[in-house]
mmCIF file of C-alpha atoms in Angstrom:
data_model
loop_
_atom_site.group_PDB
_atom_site.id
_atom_site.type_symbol
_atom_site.label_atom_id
_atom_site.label_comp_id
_atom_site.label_asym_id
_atom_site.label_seq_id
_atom_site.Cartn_x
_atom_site.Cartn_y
_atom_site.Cartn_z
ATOM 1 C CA UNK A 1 -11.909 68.233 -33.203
ATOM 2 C CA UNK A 2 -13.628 67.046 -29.859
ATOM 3 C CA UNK A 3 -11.493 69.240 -27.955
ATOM 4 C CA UNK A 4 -11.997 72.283 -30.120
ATOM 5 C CA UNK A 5 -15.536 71.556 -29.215
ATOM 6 C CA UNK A 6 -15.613 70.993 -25.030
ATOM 7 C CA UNK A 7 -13.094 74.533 -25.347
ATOM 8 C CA UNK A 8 -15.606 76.441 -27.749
ATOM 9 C CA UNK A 9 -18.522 75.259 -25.534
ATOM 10 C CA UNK A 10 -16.702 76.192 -22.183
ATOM 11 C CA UNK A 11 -15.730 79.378 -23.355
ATOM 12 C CA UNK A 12 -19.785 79.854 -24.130
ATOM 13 C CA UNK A 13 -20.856 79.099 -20.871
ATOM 14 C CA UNK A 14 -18.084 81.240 -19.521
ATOM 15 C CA UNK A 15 -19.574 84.390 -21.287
ATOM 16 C CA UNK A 16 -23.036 83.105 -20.554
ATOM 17 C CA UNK A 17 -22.791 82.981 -16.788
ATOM 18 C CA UNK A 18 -20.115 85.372 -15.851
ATOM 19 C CA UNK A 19 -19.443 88.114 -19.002
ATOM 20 C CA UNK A 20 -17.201 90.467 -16.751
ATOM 21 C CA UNK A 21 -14.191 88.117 -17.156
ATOM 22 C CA UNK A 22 -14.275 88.247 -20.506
ATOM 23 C CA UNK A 23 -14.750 92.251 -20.409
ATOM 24 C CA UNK A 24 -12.001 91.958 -17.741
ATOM 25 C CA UNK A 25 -9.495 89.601 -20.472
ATOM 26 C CA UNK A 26 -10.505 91.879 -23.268
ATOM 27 C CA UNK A 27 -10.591 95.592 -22.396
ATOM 28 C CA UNK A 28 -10.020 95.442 -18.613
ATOM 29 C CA UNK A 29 -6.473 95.077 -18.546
ATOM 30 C CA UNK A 30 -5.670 98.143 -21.376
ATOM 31 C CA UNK A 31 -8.042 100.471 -18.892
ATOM 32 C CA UNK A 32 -5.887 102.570 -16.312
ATOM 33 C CA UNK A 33 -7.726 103.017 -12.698
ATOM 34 C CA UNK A 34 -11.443 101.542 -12.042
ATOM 35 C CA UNK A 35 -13.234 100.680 -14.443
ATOM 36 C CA UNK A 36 -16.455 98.320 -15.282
ATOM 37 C CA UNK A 37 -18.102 97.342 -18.588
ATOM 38 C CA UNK A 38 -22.050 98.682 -18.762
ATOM 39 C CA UNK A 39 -24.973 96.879 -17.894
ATOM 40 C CA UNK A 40 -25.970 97.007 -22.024
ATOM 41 C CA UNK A 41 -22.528 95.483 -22.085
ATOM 42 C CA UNK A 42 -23.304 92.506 -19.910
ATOM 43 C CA UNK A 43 -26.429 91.788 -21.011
ATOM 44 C CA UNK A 44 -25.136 92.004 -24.701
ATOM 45 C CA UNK A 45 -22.400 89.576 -24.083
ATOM 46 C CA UNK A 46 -24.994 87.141 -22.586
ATOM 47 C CA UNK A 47 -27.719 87.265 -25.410
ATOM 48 C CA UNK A 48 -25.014 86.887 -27.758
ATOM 49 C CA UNK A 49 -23.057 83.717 -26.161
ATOM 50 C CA UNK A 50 -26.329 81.909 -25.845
ATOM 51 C CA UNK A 51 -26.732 82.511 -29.527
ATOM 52 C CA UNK A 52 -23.492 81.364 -30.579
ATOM 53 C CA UNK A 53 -23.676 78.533 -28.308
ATOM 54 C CA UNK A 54 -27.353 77.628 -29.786
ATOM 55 C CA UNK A 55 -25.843 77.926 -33.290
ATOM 56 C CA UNK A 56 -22.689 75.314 -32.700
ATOM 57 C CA UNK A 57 -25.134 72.925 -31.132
ATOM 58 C CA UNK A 58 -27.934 72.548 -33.833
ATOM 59 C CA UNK A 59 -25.649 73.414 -36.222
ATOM 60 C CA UNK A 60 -21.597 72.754 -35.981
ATOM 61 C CA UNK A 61 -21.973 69.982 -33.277
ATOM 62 C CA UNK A 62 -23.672 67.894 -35.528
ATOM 63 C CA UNK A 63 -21.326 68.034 -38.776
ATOM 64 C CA UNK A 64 -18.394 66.871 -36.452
ATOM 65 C CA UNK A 65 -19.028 63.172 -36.373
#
């Protein structure tokens, strides 16, 4: 269960700091030619993995010991 935590966290901080690549593992690769996700997009992805990452800490992280 510790490792299902450092991955889940990792994967957080990932989305928090640079959202693209996930854009990029998620839609990128189905998208023919250039492409780029918005900026509502980005800043979506970021608000949202700080949430979730808020959430497992106060709240998952805790019920794991």
């Amino acid at each position: 269960m510790f490792l299902f935590a450092i991955l889940f966290i990792a994967i957080a901080v990932v989305n928090i700091i640079y959202p693209r690549f996930g854009w990029y593992m998620r839609y990128g690769w189905a998208v023919k030619g250039e492409s780029e996700p918005s900026e509502g997009y980005l800043l979506f992805s970021r608000i949202s993995g700080v949430i979730v990452l808020l959430v497992f800490l106060f709240f998952v992280l805790p019920t794991l010991r």
